[in-house]
């Protein structure tokens, strides 16, 4: 093997499985890859290995309706169980791929078995960043990525009276409002003065702050966590400490690319480098979703994105390409977030802007147009779907910003 992470287990000769396509990861990118491979005539065995204990499921509700207690686990399923049999996709759950060799077309699994593969899609996603301060790795501190973590958080929220959410990114804001709606007294603390101002600008950030405040969430911006004691006491560089029954850290995510990097597959900023077809530089190996740094033909460069819809799109492209079809990634990455009753949609190339112009449509609806050197590079909307649709196209075309700003009327 190029770089085996584990050296135990069977010899390379006693494979238990031979897969035409091995998919590593059971998120939207992995499932979309397996499905698209079949839909485009891909033959042979398709095996999807996931270290999750559940068949592919919807992750976005984990900070929203699932945490609220409004969605049952079966409703999270990404595909009905019958789909796997119909499409001949074999699921290996609760199993981790611990090493791959692209040269030999072989993967080693945590249960000691191996899979020989013709092609492989790496769709291993992200993991939450553990805050680099003392006590942040205490098992009583909650993190949110997997259904298993969400189950625990949901249960603990049932008895807790208060919560501190560390981080004002989308997952932090969504979870904070959901917890407040469950009756907890919630404080969000963050190094950002205004939630998401760095990404979305001050005006949009202020709107988001308003959405949090109207749900009774207390915001503490411009502070840094220095330690977490006993899993429930958050020490700050200024003021504090904050004490709560429950501490949730939502301080960003990091790509789970160790496997790929150890196998010698080229990566940049910890993400697997792939072209617009999701093919890596190593023959037969593809990557898609949050773990990938993929070339986007519309942007004319590689992009790192962490959005549900894009993970699905990239997975579909990877599976189509692996089956011999033709597909490529070209549109501006988009995502949505639901904070209480407010949905914010955002499409952008994602590498900053020099001007952000908010157009107020009344009744709380708005559009923010982002531009660099007068050229549109992004759009964010709330209750202005027409602007979101037309704005995404305008960003793709590289339209001038001013006509879009003056035409922005909302929907
Ligand atoms: C709580 C929450 C809410 C979100 N809400 C939104 C939203 O509203 N809108 C939006 O656009 N995005 C949202 N996102 C982001 C979105 O879920 C991700 O962008 C998306 O899941 C990425 O898909 P993926 O397939 O690349 O990775 P993932 O969904 O992370 O899936 C990766 C899979 O790989 C498995 N895996 C990793 N390593 C191995 C290994 N070595 N062996 C076997 N299996 C492995 C993991 O267990 C997992 O099954 C949210 C994310 C979270 C956590």
mmCIF file of N, CA, C and O in Angstrom, residues 244-304:
data_model
loop_
_atom_site.group_PDB
_atom_site.id
_atom_site.type_symbol
_atom_site.label_atom_id
_atom_site.label_comp_id
_atom_site.label_asym_id
_atom_site.label_seq_id
_atom_site.Cartn_x
_atom_site.Cartn_y
_atom_site.Cartn_z
ATOM 1 N N UNK A 244 -23.359 27.196 31.896
ATOM 2 C CA UNK A 244 -24.606 26.689 31.317
ATOM 3 C C UNK A 244 -24.683 25.185 31.516
ATOM 4 O O UNK A 244 -23.675 24.518 31.758
ATOM 5 N N UNK A 245 -25.900 24.648 31.420
ATOM 6 C CA UNK A 245 -26.073 23.199 31.551
ATOM 7 C C UNK A 245 -25.475 22.478 30.337
ATOM 8 O O UNK A 245 -25.122 21.306 30.406
ATOM 9 N N UNK A 246 -25.413 23.220 29.226
ATOM 10 C CA UNK A 246 -24.995 22.579 27.972
ATOM 11 C C UNK A 246 -24.077 23.526 27.196
ATOM 12 O O UNK A 246 -24.389 24.705 27.053
ATOM 13 N N UNK A 247 -22.945 23.009 26.737
ATOM 14 C CA UNK A 247 -22.051 23.828 25.907
ATOM 15 C C UNK A 247 -21.909 23.154 24.554
ATOM 16 O O UNK A 247 -21.535 21.981 24.458
ATOM 17 N N UNK A 248 -22.246 23.907 23.509
ATOM 18 C CA UNK A 248 -22.105 23.402 22.137
ATOM 19 C C UNK A 248 -21.033 24.225 21.441
ATOM 20 O O UNK A 248 -21.132 25.456 21.389
ATOM 21 N N UNK A 249 -20.038 23.536 20.909
ATOM 22 C CA UNK A 249 -19.005 24.237 20.145
ATOM 23 C C UNK A 249 -19.308 24.073 18.658
ATOM 24 O O UNK A 249 -19.401 22.956 18.145
ATOM 25 N N UNK A 250 -19.495 25.210 18.001
ATOM 26 C CA UNK A 250 -19.751 25.207 16.551
ATOM 27 C C UNK A 250 -18.772 26.198 15.939
ATOM 28 O O UNK A 250 -19.141 27.300 15.536
ATOM 29 N N UNK A 251 -17.526 25.799 15.935
ATOM 30 C CA UNK A 251 -16.450 26.726 15.571
ATOM 31 C C UNK A 251 -15.808 26.354 14.242
ATOM 32 O O UNK A 251 -14.615 26.511 14.039
ATOM 33 N N UNK A 252 -16.616 25.858 13.327
ATOM 34 C CA UNK A 252 -16.097 25.528 12.003
ATOM 35 C C UNK A 252 -15.784 24.053 11.843
ATOM 36 O O UNK A 252 -15.941 23.267 12.784
ATOM 37 N N UNK A 253 -15.371 23.717 10.640
ATOM 38 C CA UNK A 253 -15.131 22.304 10.320
ATOM 39 C C UNK A 253 -13.821 22.162 9.565
ATOM 40 O O UNK A 253 -13.335 23.117 8.952
ATOM 41 N N UNK A 254 -13.297 20.967 9.636
ATOM 42 C CA UNK A 254 -12.020 20.695 8.961
ATOM 43 C C UNK A 254 -12.167 19.444 8.093
ATOM 44 O O UNK A 254 -12.839 18.491 8.496
ATOM 45 N N UNK A 255 -11.591 19.442 6.880
ATOM 46 C CA UNK A 255 -11.784 18.292 5.991
ATOM 47 C C UNK A 255 -11.197 16.986 6.538
ATOM 48 O O UNK A 255 -10.118 17.005 7.130
ATOM 49 N N UNK A 256 -11.921 15.906 6.325
ATOM 50 C CA UNK A 256 -11.425 14.584 6.769
ATOM 51 C C UNK A 256 -10.618 13.964 5.625
ATOM 52 O O UNK A 256 -11.061 13.029 4.959
ATOM 53 N N UNK A 257 -9.430 14.502 5.434
ATOM 54 C CA UNK A 257 -8.648 14.096 4.261
ATOM 55 C C UNK A 257 -7.416 13.268 4.599
ATOM 56 O O UNK A 257 -6.624 12.959 3.712
ATOM 57 N N UNK A 258 -7.260 12.885 5.859
ATOM 58 C CA UNK A 258 -6.060 12.134 6.270
ATOM 59 C C UNK A 258 -5.851 10.901 5.394
ATOM 60 O O UNK A 258 -4.737 10.597 4.972
ATOM 61 N N UNK A 259 -6.956 10.208 5.159
ATOM 62 C CA UNK A 259 -6.913 8.973 4.360
ATOM 63 C C UNK A 259 -6.320 9.236 2.973
ATOM 64 O O UNK A 259 -5.413 8.524 2.518
ATOM 65 N N UNK A 260 -6.824 10.285 2.322
ATOM 66 C CA UNK A 260 -6.382 10.605 0.963
ATOM 67 C C UNK A 260 -4.932 11.081 0.964
ATOM 68 O O UNK A 260 -4.126 10.660 0.125
ATOM 69 N N UNK A 261 -4.614 11.935 1.933
ATOM 70 C CA UNK A 261 -3.259 12.482 1.990
ATOM 71 C C UNK A 261 -2.260 11.359 2.250
ATOM 72 O O UNK A 261 -1.202 11.274 1.619
ATOM 73 N N UNK A 262 -2.624 10.445 3.172
ATOM 74 C CA UNK A 262 -1.727 9.322 3.494
ATOM 75 C C UNK A 262 -1.526 8.429 2.273
ATOM 76 O O UNK A 262 -0.490 7.777 2.129
ATOM 77 N N UNK A 263 -2.505 8.412 1.384
ATOM 78 C CA UNK A 263 -2.390 7.574 0.180
ATOM 79 C C UNK A 263 -1.648 8.296 -0.943
ATOM 80 O O UNK A 263 -1.521 7.776 -2.048
ATOM 81 N N UNK A 264 -1.193 9.512 -0.649
ATOM 82 C CA UNK A 264 -0.387 10.245 -1.636
ATOM 83 C C UNK A 264 -1.217 10.950 -2.696
ATOM 84 O O UNK A 264 -0.699 11.320 -3.754
ATOM 85 N N UNK A 265 -2.489 11.162 -2.427
ATOM 86 C CA UNK A 265 -3.337 11.854 -3.399
ATOM 87 C C UNK A 265 -3.181 13.361 -3.167
ATOM 88 O O UNK A 265 -3.375 13.838 -2.040
ATOM 89 N N UNK A 266 -2.795 14.109 -4.213
ATOM 90 C CA UNK A 266 -2.496 15.530 -4.012
ATOM 91 C C UNK A 266 -3.656 16.308 -3.389
ATOM 92 O O UNK A 266 -4.821 16.124 -3.751
ATOM 93 N N UNK A 267 -3.311 17.169 -2.432
ATOM 94 C CA UNK A 267 -4.315 17.956 -1.715
ATOM 95 C C UNK A 267 -3.810 19.376 -1.559
ATOM 96 O O UNK A 267 -2.605 19.642 -1.625
ATOM 97 N N UNK A 268 -4.755 20.301 -1.381
ATOM 98 C CA UNK A 268 -4.411 21.695 -1.122
ATOM 99 C C UNK A 268 -5.272 22.178 0.035
ATOM 100 O O UNK A 268 -6.493 21.913 0.042
ATOM 101 N N UNK A 269 -4.695 22.884 0.943
ATOM 102 C CA UNK A 269 -5.403 23.336 2.151
ATOM 103 C C UNK A 269 -6.166 22.181 2.802
ATOM 104 O O UNK A 269 -7.311 22.340 3.225
ATOM 105 N N UNK A 270 -5.567 21.006 2.794
ATOM 106 C CA UNK A 270 -6.179 19.848 3.445
ATOM 107 C C UNK A 270 -7.320 19.226 2.662
ATOM 108 O O UNK A 270 -8.005 18.341 3.168
ATOM 109 N N UNK A 271 -7.547 19.693 1.432
ATOM 110 C CA UNK A 271 -8.647 19.126 0.627
ATOM 111 C C UNK A 271 -8.083 18.445 -0.605
ATOM 112 O O UNK A 271 -7.076 18.885 -1.169
ATOM 113 N N UNK A 272 -8.779 17.401 -1.044
ATOM 114 C CA UNK A 272 -8.298 16.620 -2.186
ATOM 115 C C UNK A 272 -8.506 17.436 -3.460
ATOM 116 O O UNK A 272 -9.615 17.877 -3.763
ATOM 117 N N UNK A 273 -7.418 17.622 -4.202
ATOM 118 C CA UNK A 273 -7.484 18.414 -5.439
ATOM 119 C C UNK A 273 -8.094 17.582 -6.562
ATOM 120 O O UNK A 273 -7.602 16.496 -6.873
ATOM 121 N N UNK A 274 -9.166 18.095 -7.151
ATOM 122 C CA UNK A 274 -9.778 17.392 -8.288
ATOM 123 C C UNK A 274 -10.103 18.390 -9.394
ATOM 124 O O UNK A 274 -10.211 19.596 -9.142
ATOM 125 N N UNK A 275 -10.267 17.868 -10.604
ATOM 126 C CA UNK A 275 -10.608 18.749 -11.718
ATOM 127 C C UNK A 275 -12.127 18.966 -11.756
ATOM 128 O O UNK A 275 -12.846 18.560 -10.838
ATOM 129 N N UNK A 276 -12.623 19.564 -12.839
ATOM 130 C CA UNK A 276 -14.065 19.886 -12.908
ATOM 131 C C UNK A 276 -14.925 18.633 -13.033
ATOM 132 O O UNK A 276 -16.135 18.690 -12.854
ATOM 133 N N UNK A 277 -14.288 17.484 -13.347
ATOM 134 C CA UNK A 277 -15.012 16.205 -13.414
ATOM 135 C C UNK A 277 -14.881 15.426 -12.105
ATOM 136 O O UNK A 277 -15.297 14.283 -12.023
ATOM 137 N N UNK A 278 -14.251 16.022 -11.130
ATOM 138 C CA UNK A 278 -14.028 15.449 -9.801
ATOM 139 C C UNK A 278 -12.965 14.351 -9.803
ATOM 140 O O UNK A 278 -12.867 13.555 -8.876
ATOM 141 N N UNK A 279 -12.158 14.324 -10.869
ATOM 142 C CA UNK A 279 -11.075 13.332 -10.951
ATOM 143 C C UNK A 279 -9.823 13.904 -10.298
ATOM 144 O O UNK A 279 -9.456 15.060 -10.562
ATOM 145 N N UNK A 280 -9.188 13.116 -9.449
ATOM 146 C CA UNK A 280 -7.936 13.553 -8.832
ATOM 147 C C UNK A 280 -6.808 13.324 -9.826
ATOM 148 O O UNK A 280 -7.013 12.791 -10.920
ATOM 149 N N UNK A 281 -5.606 13.715 -9.423
ATOM 150 C CA UNK A 281 -4.463 13.505 -10.320
ATOM 151 C C UNK A 281 -4.071 12.036 -10.378
ATOM 152 O O UNK A 281 -3.276 11.630 -11.212
ATOM 153 N N UNK A 282 -4.619 11.243 -9.470
ATOM 154 C CA UNK A 282 -4.290 9.821 -9.424
ATOM 155 C C UNK A 282 -5.367 9.053 -10.204
ATOM 156 O O UNK A 282 -6.557 9.209 -9.914
ATOM 157 N N UNK A 283 -4.963 8.281 -11.199
ATOM 158 C CA UNK A 283 -5.964 7.566 -11.993
ATOM 159 C C UNK A 283 -6.913 6.747 -11.113
ATOM 160 O O UNK A 283 -6.489 6.177 -10.107
ATOM 161 N N UNK A 284 -8.189 6.732 -11.491
ATOM 162 C CA UNK A 284 -9.229 5.924 -10.848
ATOM 163 C C UNK A 284 -9.723 6.486 -9.516
ATOM 164 O O UNK A 284 -10.603 5.913 -8.891
ATOM 165 N N UNK A 285 -9.119 7.587 -9.054
ATOM 166 C CA UNK A 285 -9.538 8.134 -7.761
ATOM 167 C C UNK A 285 -10.217 9.492 -7.958
ATOM 168 O O UNK A 285 -9.659 10.397 -8.580
ATOM 169 N N UNK A 286 -11.428 9.600 -7.429
ATOM 170 C CA UNK A 286 -12.217 10.825 -7.502
ATOM 171 C C UNK A 286 -12.441 11.335 -6.076
ATOM 172 O O UNK A 286 -12.295 10.594 -5.109
ATOM 173 N N UNK A 287 -12.851 12.605 -5.971
ATOM 174 C CA UNK A 287 -13.267 13.129 -4.665
ATOM 175 C C UNK A 287 -14.400 14.114 -4.896
ATOM 176 O O UNK A 287 -14.493 14.735 -5.953
ATOM 177 N N UNK A 288 -15.271 14.233 -3.904
ATOM 178 C CA UNK A 288 -16.430 15.133 -4.038
ATOM 179 C C UNK A 288 -16.898 15.587 -2.670
ATOM 180 O O UNK A 288 -16.656 14.926 -1.663
ATOM 181 N N UNK A 289 -17.575 16.729 -2.650
ATOM 182 C CA UNK A 289 -18.155 17.235 -1.404
ATOM 183 C C UNK A 289 -17.177 18.086 -0.610
ATOM 184 O O UNK A 289 -16.199 18.619 -1.148
ATOM 185 N N UNK A 290 -17.449 18.194 0.685
ATOM 186 C CA UNK A 290 -16.679 19.093 1.548
ATOM 187 C C UNK A 290 -15.180 18.773 1.576
ATOM 188 O O UNK A 290 -14.368 19.650 1.854
ATOM 189 N N UNK A 291 -14.827 17.526 1.309
ATOM 190 C CA UNK A 291 -13.413 17.141 1.413
ATOM 191 C C UNK A 291 -12.617 17.531 0.160
ATOM 192 O O UNK A 291 -11.396 17.482 0.148
ATOM 193 N N UNK A 292 -13.345 17.942 -0.883
ATOM 194 C CA UNK A 292 -12.680 18.193 -2.169
ATOM 195 C C UNK A 292 -12.360 19.670 -2.364
ATOM 196 O O UNK A 292 -13.033 20.552 -1.843
ATOM 197 N N UNK A 293 -11.313 19.920 -3.112
ATOM 198 C CA UNK A 293 -11.000 21.264 -3.624
ATOM 199 C C UNK A 293 -11.111 21.090 -5.138
ATOM 200 O O UNK A 293 -10.197 20.597 -5.794
ATOM 201 N N UNK A 294 -12.289 21.442 -5.661
ATOM 202 C CA UNK A 294 -12.594 21.090 -7.053
ATOM 203 C C UNK A 294 -12.501 22.297 -7.973
ATOM 204 O O UNK A 294 -12.805 23.431 -7.568
ATOM 205 N N UNK A 295 -12.124 22.024 -9.203
ATOM 206 C CA UNK A 295 -12.047 23.084 -10.206
ATOM 207 C C UNK A 295 -13.453 23.399 -10.693
ATOM 208 O O UNK A 295 -14.214 22.512 -11.060
ATOM 209 N N UNK A 296 -13.795 24.694 -10.642
ATOM 210 C CA UNK A 296 -15.104 25.130 -11.121
ATOM 211 C C UNK A 296 -14.864 25.947 -12.390
ATOM 212 O O UNK A 296 -14.157 26.963 -12.351
ATOM 213 N N UNK A 297 -15.434 25.490 -13.504
ATOM 214 C CA UNK A 297 -15.123 26.145 -14.780
ATOM 215 C C UNK A 297 -15.693 27.567 -14.817
ATOM 216 O O UNK A 297 -15.122 28.441 -15.460
ATOM 217 N N UNK A 298 -16.814 27.798 -14.131
ATOM 218 C CA UNK A 298 -17.379 29.149 -14.080
ATOM 219 C C UNK A 298 -16.450 30.108 -13.350
ATOM 220 O O UNK A 298 -16.254 31.249 -13.769
ATOM 221 N N UNK A 299 -15.881 29.642 -12.266
ATOM 222 C CA UNK A 299 -14.977 30.479 -11.470
ATOM 223 C C UNK A 299 -13.602 30.564 -12.110
ATOM 224 O O UNK A 299 -12.869 31.532 -11.920
ATOM 225 N N UNK A 300 -13.240 29.518 -12.869
ATOM 226 C CA UNK A 300 -11.911 29.478 -13.474
ATOM 227 C C UNK A 300 -10.829 29.151 -12.456
ATOM 228 O O UNK A 300 -9.653 29.453 -12.667
ATOM 229 N N UNK A 301 -11.219 28.526 -11.355
ATOM 230 C CA UNK A 301 -10.230 28.126 -10.343
ATOM 231 C C UNK A 301 -10.825 27.048 -9.426
ATOM 232 O O UNK A 301 -12.020 26.756 -9.507
ATOM 233 N N UNK A 302 -9.962 26.526 -8.576
ATOM 234 C CA UNK A 302 -10.426 25.529 -7.612
ATOM 235 C C UNK A 302 -11.166 26.221 -6.470
ATOM 236 O O UNK A 302 -10.764 27.295 -6.035
ATOM 237 N N UNK A 303 -12.242 25.591 -5.993
ATOM 238 C CA UNK A 303 -13.020 26.172 -4.897
ATOM 239 C C UNK A 303 -13.183 25.146 -3.776
ATOM 240 O O UNK A 303 -13.318 23.948 -4.044
ATOM 241 N N UNK A 304 -13.199 25.655 -2.560
ATOM 242 C CA UNK A 304 -13.521 24.812 -1.401
ATOM 243 C C UNK A 304 -14.904 25.241 -0.931
ATOM 244 O O UNK A 304 -15.090 26.408 -0.586
#
